[in-house]
Amino acid sequence: MPDIPTFDIAIIGGGPAGLTAGLYAGRGGLRAAVVEKLMPGGLVANTERIDNYPGFPEGISGYDLAQRMQAQAAKFGAQFVSDEAAAIAIEPKSFLVRLSSKAQLRAKALVIASGAYPRTLGVPGEKELLGKGVSYCAVCDGAFFKNQDVAVVGGGDSAVQEAVYLAGLCSTVTVVHRRSSLRAAESLQRVAFRNGKISFSWNRTVVAIEGGTQVEGLRVMDKETMKEEVLPVSGVFIYVGYHPNSAVVKDLVQLDENGYIVTDENLMTSAPGIFAAGDVRRKLVRQISGAVGDAATAAVAAQQYIENL
Ligand code: NAP
């Protein structure tokens, strides 16, 4: 039986929060592992352009930002483990993390930075036509819809930002929103309202996504008249919020009613030695800058926790 690799701190998730925790832990002289099942950067790596992260007045692509964050964490010694945390056991003064590959690692403290995954609408056709016109990632799939008509569902920052991105590729973009005003930031709204390719279908709920082998239309219902109509689109991009990736710690730490991890002001969870940072944590604002701030606090607090063990 090979020895279980042992770290001071194991960081679960390699998005901006996880990479920053890796940077701070490494720079603080800790042996740090960052466990990420996909590519570094998490959801951010699929964001075409970020223009509200300080230091980049011209904006930066999510992919580039993630690459830079990873390089900086690696420079200070963080080790990257390409795997998924499947289970965590609390031991005296340490944690045993079992990975999906069946490998294990041990750490004195954990930072859960596992982010969130897209919510689905739960309407007929959504599952069946996934990858055949239904998408949750405009940057990944937008190019397949060049010069075609598409719809974006949602009214938050993600929906509006990705509608603007899609307008650069597609003939038309219809934003379908269940209310008559957007939740997205004013600055994003202004850009979208000015874009001649983007139109808004207000007060509409999605009834179904229609099509045979490919999406052919989005069936929506007017909430006031209850009348249904089919928007003839070949792509439907869904941005109706996120669910936290907190399943791996659900029996170990306190979660709120939506599954977000509850922390104290030093970002420690209800389990001593387990910290949380970024979108998986209960908080008001979910931004990259906030995730990075969380991670700095969590990593420093984890280091203090380890020093007092
Ligand atoms: P969000 O802010 O939770 O917005 C979700 C949107 O989907 C809302 O407009 C909501 O409508 C709508 N919605 C929810 N359930 C729905 C359903 N079943 N059917 C139809 N519509 C539904 O999610 P998000 O836009 O993905 O943003 C998540 C977080 O990331 C936010 O904190 C956001 O600020 C942040 N973010 C920031 C940026 C940026 O700064 N550039 C970019 C992306 C995301 P209602 O408005 O009626 O509730």
Short mmCIF file of C-alpha atoms and ligand atoms in Angstrom, two decimals:
data_model
loop_
_atom_site.label_atom_id
_atom_site.label_comp_id
_atom_site.label_asym_id
_atom_site.label_seq_id
_atom_site.Cartn_x
_atom_site.Cartn_y
_atom_site.Cartn_z
CA MET A 1 0.00 0.00 0.00
CA PRO A 2 1.70 3.29 -1.10
CA ASP A 3 2.03 6.07 1.47
CA ILE A 4 -0.77 8.62 1.42
CA PRO A 5 0.65 12.00 0.28
CA THR A 6 0.37 14.47 3.14
CA PHE A 7 -0.05 18.21 2.83
CA ASP A 8 -0.49 21.05 5.25
CA ILE A 9 -3.51 22.26 3.36
CA ALA A 10 -5.71 20.69 0.69
CA ILE A 11 -7.75 23.08 -1.44
CA ILE A 12 -10.77 21.54 -3.09
CA GLY A 13 -11.44 23.35 -6.37
CA GLY A 14 -9.16 25.20 -8.79
CA GLY A 15 -11.18 28.29 -9.73
CA PRO A 16 -10.06 31.79 -8.73
CA ALA A 17 -10.66 31.04 -5.04
CA GLY A 18 -8.78 27.74 -5.09
CA LEU A 19 -5.87 29.11 -7.11
CA THR A 20 -5.57 32.12 -4.80
CA ALA A 21 -5.69 29.91 -1.71
CA GLY A 22 -2.89 27.86 -3.33
CA LEU A 23 -0.87 31.02 -3.91
CA TYR A 24 -1.28 32.29 -0.34
CA ALA A 25 -0.66 28.91 1.25
CA GLY A 26 2.42 28.27 -0.88
CA ARG A 27 3.78 31.73 -0.26
CA GLY A 28 3.16 31.20 3.45
CA GLY A 29 5.48 28.19 3.31
CA LEU A 30 2.76 25.53 3.52
CA ARG A 31 2.69 22.35 1.49
CA ALA A 32 -0.48 22.95 -0.50
CA ALA A 33 -2.46 20.75 -2.89
CA VAL A 34 -5.11 22.16 -5.22
CA VAL A 35 -7.55 19.46 -6.32
CA GLU A 36 -9.39 20.30 -9.56
CA LYS A 37 -11.24 17.82 -11.75
CA LEU A 38 -11.38 20.00 -14.87
CA MET A 39 -9.08 22.74 -16.05
CA PRO A 40 -7.82 25.45 -13.71
CA GLY A 41 -10.06 28.48 -13.53
CA GLY A 42 -13.38 26.69 -13.07
CA LEU A 43 -16.32 28.54 -14.60
CA VAL A 44 -14.20 31.64 -15.08
CA ALA A 45 -12.05 29.88 -17.69
CA ASN A 46 -15.16 29.79 -19.90
CA THR A 47 -15.84 33.51 -19.61
CA GLU A 48 -14.92 35.38 -22.73
CA ARG A 49 -14.11 38.71 -21.18
CA ILE A 50 -13.83 39.97 -17.62
CA ASP A 51 -13.85 43.69 -17.22
CA ASN A 52 -14.46 44.13 -13.51
CA TYR A 53 -11.37 42.44 -12.13
CA PRO A 54 -9.00 45.15 -10.89
CA GLY A 55 -5.73 45.63 -12.70
CA PHE A 56 -7.00 44.92 -16.20
CA PRO A 57 -8.55 48.16 -17.47
CA GLU A 58 -8.84 46.73 -20.99
CA GLY A 59 -10.46 43.55 -19.63
CA ILE A 60 -8.97 40.06 -19.74
CA SER A 61 -10.26 36.72 -20.99
CA GLY A 62 -11.26 34.26 -18.28
CA TYR A 63 -8.89 31.70 -19.75
CA ASP A 64 -5.92 34.07 -19.57
CA LEU A 65 -6.75 35.16 -16.03
CA ALA A 66 -7.00 31.52 -14.91
CA GLN A 67 -3.68 30.66 -16.55
CA ARG A 68 -1.98 33.56 -14.79
CA MET A 69 -3.49 32.63 -11.44
CA GLN A 70 -2.37 29.04 -11.84
CA ALA A 71 1.16 30.07 -12.85
CA GLN A 72 1.41 32.32 -9.79
CA ALA A 73 0.19 29.58 -7.43
CA ALA A 74 2.61 27.08 -9.02
CA LYS A 75 5.49 29.56 -8.69
CA PHE A 76 4.99 29.50 -4.92
CA GLY A 77 4.91 25.73 -4.79
CA ALA A 78 1.24 24.76 -4.88
CA GLN A 79 0.82 21.25 -6.28
CA PHE A 80 -2.03 20.52 -8.67
CA VAL A 81 -3.94 17.29 -8.41
CA SER A 82 -6.14 16.58 -11.42
CA ASP A 83 -8.92 14.69 -9.69
CA GLU A 84 -12.17 15.15 -7.81
CA ALA A 85 -12.71 15.03 -4.05
CA ALA A 86 -15.21 12.21 -3.59
CA ALA A 87 -15.30 11.93 0.21
CA ILE A 88 -13.71 13.54 3.25
CA ALA A 89 -13.12 11.92 6.62
CA ILE A 90 -12.25 13.86 9.76
CA GLU A 91 -9.29 12.34 11.64
CA PRO A 92 -7.56 13.55 14.80
CA LYS A 93 -5.73 16.74 13.69
CA SER A 94 -6.09 15.96 9.96
CA PHE A 95 -8.48 15.19 7.14
CA LEU A 96 -8.39 12.27 4.73
CA VAL A 97 -9.59 13.14 1.24
CA ARG A 98 -10.60 10.25 -1.00
CA LEU A 99 -10.43 11.15 -4.68
CA SER A 100 -12.55 9.82 -7.54
CA SER A 101 -9.51 7.97 -8.91
CA LYS A 102 -9.41 6.08 -5.55
CA ALA A 103 -6.17 7.88 -4.66
CA GLN A 104 -6.14 9.60 -1.27
CA LEU A 105 -4.43 12.54 0.31
CA ARG A 106 -4.18 13.82 3.83
CA ALA A 107 -4.06 17.43 5.06
CA LYS A 108 -4.12 19.31 8.35
CA ALA A 109 -6.63 21.85 7.03
CA LEU A 110 -9.00 22.11 4.08
CA VAL A 111 -10.22 25.02 2.02
CA ILE A 112 -13.41 24.16 0.14
CA ALA A 113 -13.38 26.29 -3.00
CA SER A 114 -15.48 24.05 -5.19
CA GLY A 115 -17.67 26.76 -6.70
CA ALA A 116 -21.06 26.20 -8.23
CA TYR A 117 -22.67 24.56 -11.26
CA PRO A 118 -25.40 25.87 -13.57
CA ARG A 119 -29.04 25.45 -12.60
CA THR A 120 -31.33 23.86 -15.14
CA LEU A 121 -34.81 25.00 -16.11
CA GLY A 122 -36.29 21.52 -15.80
CA VAL A 123 -38.48 21.90 -18.89
CA PRO A 124 -39.23 19.26 -21.54
CA GLY A 125 -36.54 19.13 -24.22
CA GLU A 126 -33.79 20.61 -22.05
CA LYS A 127 -32.11 17.30 -21.23
CA GLU A 128 -32.95 15.66 -24.53
CA LEU A 129 -31.44 18.49 -26.61
CA LEU A 130 -28.38 19.15 -24.44
CA GLY A 131 -25.44 19.50 -26.85
CA LYS A 132 -27.91 19.69 -29.74
CA GLY A 133 -28.67 23.36 -29.31
CA VAL A 134 -29.10 23.55 -25.54
CA SER A 135 -26.04 24.94 -23.76
CA TYR A 136 -24.95 26.42 -20.46
CA CYS A 137 -21.73 27.90 -21.88
CA ALA A 138 -21.76 30.50 -24.65
CA VAL A 139 -17.98 30.68 -24.87
CA CYS A 140 -17.77 26.89 -25.36
CA ASP A 141 -20.64 26.49 -27.82
CA GLY A 142 -21.42 29.93 -29.28
CA ALA A 143 -19.30 29.36 -32.41
CA PHE A 144 -21.65 26.54 -33.49
CA PHE A 145 -24.41 29.14 -33.88
CA LYS A 146 -22.58 31.64 -36.09
CA ASN A 147 -25.08 33.68 -38.13
CA GLN A 148 -28.01 31.85 -36.54
CA ASP A 149 -30.82 32.98 -34.23
CA VAL A 150 -30.43 32.05 -30.57
CA ALA A 151 -32.14 32.70 -27.25
CA VAL A 152 -30.63 33.34 -23.83
CA VAL A 153 -32.74 32.54 -20.76
CA GLY A 154 -32.25 34.60 -17.59
CA GLY A 155 -31.86 38.21 -16.52
CA GLY A 156 -28.75 38.23 -14.31
CA ASP A 157 -25.15 39.24 -15.02
CA SER A 158 -24.39 35.91 -16.68
CA ALA A 159 -27.35 36.00 -19.08
CA VAL A 160 -26.74 39.57 -20.16
CA GLN A 161 -22.97 39.24 -20.43
CA GLU A 162 -23.25 36.08 -22.51
CA ALA A 163 -26.01 37.60 -24.68
CA VAL A 164 -23.56 40.37 -25.59
CA TYR A 165 -20.90 37.77 -26.38
CA LEU A 166 -23.32 35.78 -28.56
CA ALA A 167 -24.40 38.92 -30.40
CA GLY A 168 -20.85 39.08 -31.76
CA LEU A 169 -21.37 35.71 -33.46
CA CYS A 170 -25.07 35.17 -34.04
CA SER A 171 -27.63 36.91 -36.28
CA THR A 172 -30.02 37.65 -33.42
CA VAL A 173 -30.12 37.03 -29.70
CA THR A 174 -33.42 37.07 -27.82
CA VAL A 175 -33.10 37.36 -24.06
CA VAL A 176 -36.07 35.64 -22.43
CA HIS A 177 -36.66 36.89 -18.91
CA ARG A 178 -39.43 36.04 -16.47
CA ARG A 179 -39.80 39.65 -15.28
CA SER A 180 -39.84 43.07 -16.93
CA SER A 181 -36.54 44.30 -15.51
CA LEU A 182 -33.09 42.79 -15.43
CA ARG A 183 -31.14 41.79 -12.36
CA ALA A 184 -27.83 42.37 -14.21
CA ALA A 185 -25.52 45.31 -13.38
CA GLU A 186 -26.54 48.64 -14.97
CA SER A 187 -23.31 48.82 -16.98
CA LEU A 188 -24.00 45.42 -18.57
CA GLN A 189 -27.61 46.37 -19.24
CA ARG A 190 -26.54 49.52 -21.06
CA VAL A 191 -24.25 47.55 -23.37
CA ALA A 192 -27.00 45.03 -24.13
CA PHE A 193 -29.72 47.64 -24.74
CA ARG A 194 -27.43 49.45 -27.19
CA ASN A 195 -26.72 46.27 -29.18
CA GLY A 196 -28.96 46.12 -32.26
CA LYS A 197 -28.79 42.32 -32.44
CA ILE A 198 -30.19 41.80 -28.94
CA SER A 199 -33.91 41.94 -28.21
CA PHE A 200 -35.79 41.19 -25.01
CA SER A 201 -38.79 38.97 -24.47
CA TRP A 202 -40.08 40.20 -21.10
CA ASN A 203 -42.38 38.47 -18.64
CA ARG A 204 -42.03 35.12 -20.37
CA THR A 205 -41.48 31.75 -18.77
CA VAL A 206 -40.00 28.89 -20.72
CA VAL A 207 -42.47 26.07 -21.31
CA ALA A 208 -40.38 23.73 -23.47
CA ILE A 209 -37.44 23.50 -25.80
CA GLU A 210 -38.60 22.01 -29.07
CA GLY A 211 -36.81 20.09 -31.81
CA GLY A 212 -36.03 16.65 -33.17
CA THR A 213 -32.33 16.04 -33.54
CA GLN A 214 -31.54 19.75 -33.01
CA VAL A 215 -33.23 22.66 -31.26
CA GLU A 216 -35.83 24.24 -33.53
CA GLY A 217 -37.63 26.55 -31.16
CA LEU A 218 -38.16 27.82 -27.64
CA ARG A 219 -41.73 27.67 -26.39
CA VAL A 220 -42.45 30.53 -24.01
CA MET A 221 -45.56 31.73 -22.20
CA ASP A 222 -46.56 35.33 -21.55
CA LYS A 223 -47.14 35.49 -17.79
CA GLU A 224 -50.00 37.99 -18.10
CA THR A 225 -51.99 36.66 -21.06
CA MET A 226 -50.91 33.01 -20.58
CA LYS A 227 -50.50 32.87 -24.36
CA GLU A 228 -47.77 30.65 -25.69
CA GLU A 229 -45.53 31.26 -28.69
CA VAL A 230 -42.53 29.52 -30.19
CA LEU A 231 -39.40 31.56 -30.83
CA PRO A 232 -37.71 30.03 -33.88
CA VAL A 233 -34.16 29.64 -32.60
CA SER A 234 -31.50 26.99 -33.16
CA GLY A 235 -29.68 27.59 -29.89
CA VAL A 236 -30.85 28.08 -26.30
CA PHE A 237 -28.31 29.30 -23.73
CA ILE A 238 -29.51 28.92 -20.15
CA TYR A 239 -28.23 31.24 -17.40
CA VAL A 240 -30.67 30.98 -14.53
CA GLY A 241 -28.23 30.88 -11.65
CA TYR A 242 -26.12 28.26 -9.96
CA HIS A 243 -26.16 25.52 -7.32
CA PRO A 244 -23.23 25.24 -4.90
CA ASN A 245 -20.85 22.28 -5.26
CA SER A 246 -21.05 21.45 -1.57
CA ALA A 247 -22.06 17.77 -1.66
CA VAL A 248 -18.66 16.50 -0.53
CA VAL A 249 -18.95 18.33 2.81
CA LYS A 250 -22.71 18.19 3.30
CA ASP A 251 -22.45 15.85 6.29
CA LEU A 252 -19.45 17.63 7.81
CA VAL A 253 -20.26 21.34 7.85
CA GLN A 254 -23.29 23.56 8.24
CA LEU A 255 -24.99 24.50 4.96
CA ASP A 256 -27.74 27.07 4.48
CA GLU A 257 -31.16 26.20 3.04
CA ASN A 258 -29.76 26.47 -0.52
CA GLY A 259 -26.74 24.30 0.13
CA TYR A 260 -24.18 27.12 0.45
CA ILE A 261 -21.50 26.64 3.13
CA VAL A 262 -21.92 28.84 6.21
CA THR A 263 -18.68 30.38 7.53
CA ASP A 264 -17.55 32.71 10.29
CA GLU A 265 -15.69 35.96 9.62
CA ASN A 266 -12.41 34.07 9.18
CA LEU A 267 -14.16 31.79 6.70
CA MET A 268 -14.00 28.75 8.95
CA THR A 269 -16.99 26.44 8.65
CA SER A 270 -18.77 24.77 11.55
CA ALA A 271 -16.05 22.07 11.42
CA PRO A 272 -12.73 23.29 12.88
CA GLY A 273 -10.01 23.13 10.23
CA ILE A 274 -12.39 23.24 7.26
CA PHE A 275 -12.57 26.66 5.59
CA ALA A 276 -14.62 27.77 2.57
CA ALA A 277 -13.99 30.40 -0.10
CA GLY A 278 -15.65 31.67 -3.26
CA ASP A 279 -19.01 30.84 -4.82
CA VAL A 280 -19.64 27.75 -2.66
CA ARG A 281 -19.88 29.96 0.42
CA ARG A 282 -23.01 31.72 1.63
CA LYS A 283 -22.62 35.42 0.79
CA LEU A 284 -24.29 38.28 -0.99
CA VAL A 285 -21.98 39.03 -3.91
CA ARG A 286 -20.41 36.42 -6.16
CA GLN A 287 -17.55 38.01 -8.06
CA ILE A 288 -14.01 36.93 -8.92
CA SER A 289 -12.59 39.71 -6.79
CA GLY A 290 -14.68 38.48 -3.87
CA ALA A 291 -13.56 34.88 -4.41
CA VAL A 292 -9.94 36.02 -4.40
CA GLY A 293 -10.47 38.00 -1.19
CA ASP A 294 -12.19 35.03 0.43
CA ALA A 295 -9.30 32.79 -0.50
CA ALA A 296 -6.67 35.09 0.99
CA THR A 297 -8.58 35.17 4.28
CA ALA A 298 -9.25 31.43 4.28
CA ALA A 299 -5.63 30.50 3.52
CA VAL A 300 -4.20 32.80 6.19
CA ALA A 301 -6.77 31.64 8.75
CA ALA A 302 -6.04 28.01 7.85
CA GLN A 303 -2.35 28.64 8.39
CA GLN A 304 -3.05 30.07 11.86
CA TYR A 305 -5.26 27.08 12.61
CA ILE A 306 -2.44 24.70 11.63
CA GLU A 307 0.11 26.61 13.72
CA ASN A 308 -2.14 26.20 16.77
CA LEU A 309 -2.76 22.48 16.30
P1 NAP B 1 -28.36 35.17 -10.83
O1 NAP B 1 -27.80 36.51 -10.50
O2 NAP B 1 -28.84 34.28 -9.76
O3 NAP B 1 -29.52 35.42 -11.88
C1 NAP B 1 -30.28 34.35 -12.36
C2 NAP B 1 -31.31 34.89 -13.33
O4 NAP B 1 -32.08 33.81 -13.81
C3 NAP B 1 -32.26 35.89 -12.69
O5 NAP B 1 -32.53 36.94 -13.59
C4 NAP B 1 -33.50 35.04 -12.41
O6 NAP B 1 -34.70 35.77 -12.53
C5 NAP B 1 -33.44 34.04 -13.53
N1 NAP B 1 -34.04 32.76 -13.17
C6 NAP B 1 -33.81 32.00 -12.06
N2 NAP B 1 -34.54 30.88 -12.09
C7 NAP B 1 -35.24 30.92 -13.24
C8 NAP B 1 -36.18 30.06 -13.83
N3 NAP B 1 -36.52 28.89 -13.27
N4 NAP B 1 -36.73 30.42 -15.02
C9 NAP B 1 -36.38 31.59 -15.60
N5 NAP B 1 -35.50 32.45 -15.09
C10 NAP B 1 -34.94 32.12 -13.92
O7 NAP B 1 -27.28 34.27 -11.65
P2 NAP B 1 -26.07 34.72 -12.61
O8 NAP B 1 -26.47 35.77 -13.55
O9 NAP B 1 -25.53 33.44 -13.16
O10 NAP B 1 -25.02 35.31 -11.59
C11 NAP B 1 -24.55 34.51 -10.50
C12 NAP B 1 -23.57 35.35 -9.67
O11 NAP B 1 -22.38 35.58 -10.43
C13 NAP B 1 -24.15 36.72 -9.32
O12 NAP B 1 -23.70 37.06 -8.03
C14 NAP B 1 -23.52 37.63 -10.35
O13 NAP B 1 -23.40 38.97 -9.92
C15 NAP B 1 -22.17 36.97 -10.58
N6 NAP B 1 -21.68 37.25 -11.96
C16 NAP B 1 -21.04 38.42 -12.17
C17 NAP B 1 -20.61 38.75 -13.44
C18 NAP B 1 -19.92 40.05 -13.67
O14 NAP B 1 -19.66 40.77 -12.74
N7 NAP B 1 -19.60 40.44 -14.88
C19 NAP B 1 -20.83 37.89 -14.52
C20 NAP B 1 -21.51 36.70 -14.27
C21 NAP B 1 -21.96 36.40 -13.00
P3 NAP B 1 -35.11 36.89 -11.43
O15 NAP B 1 -34.26 38.09 -11.74
O16 NAP B 1 -36.55 37.09 -11.68
O17 NAP B 1 -34.82 36.28 -10.10
#
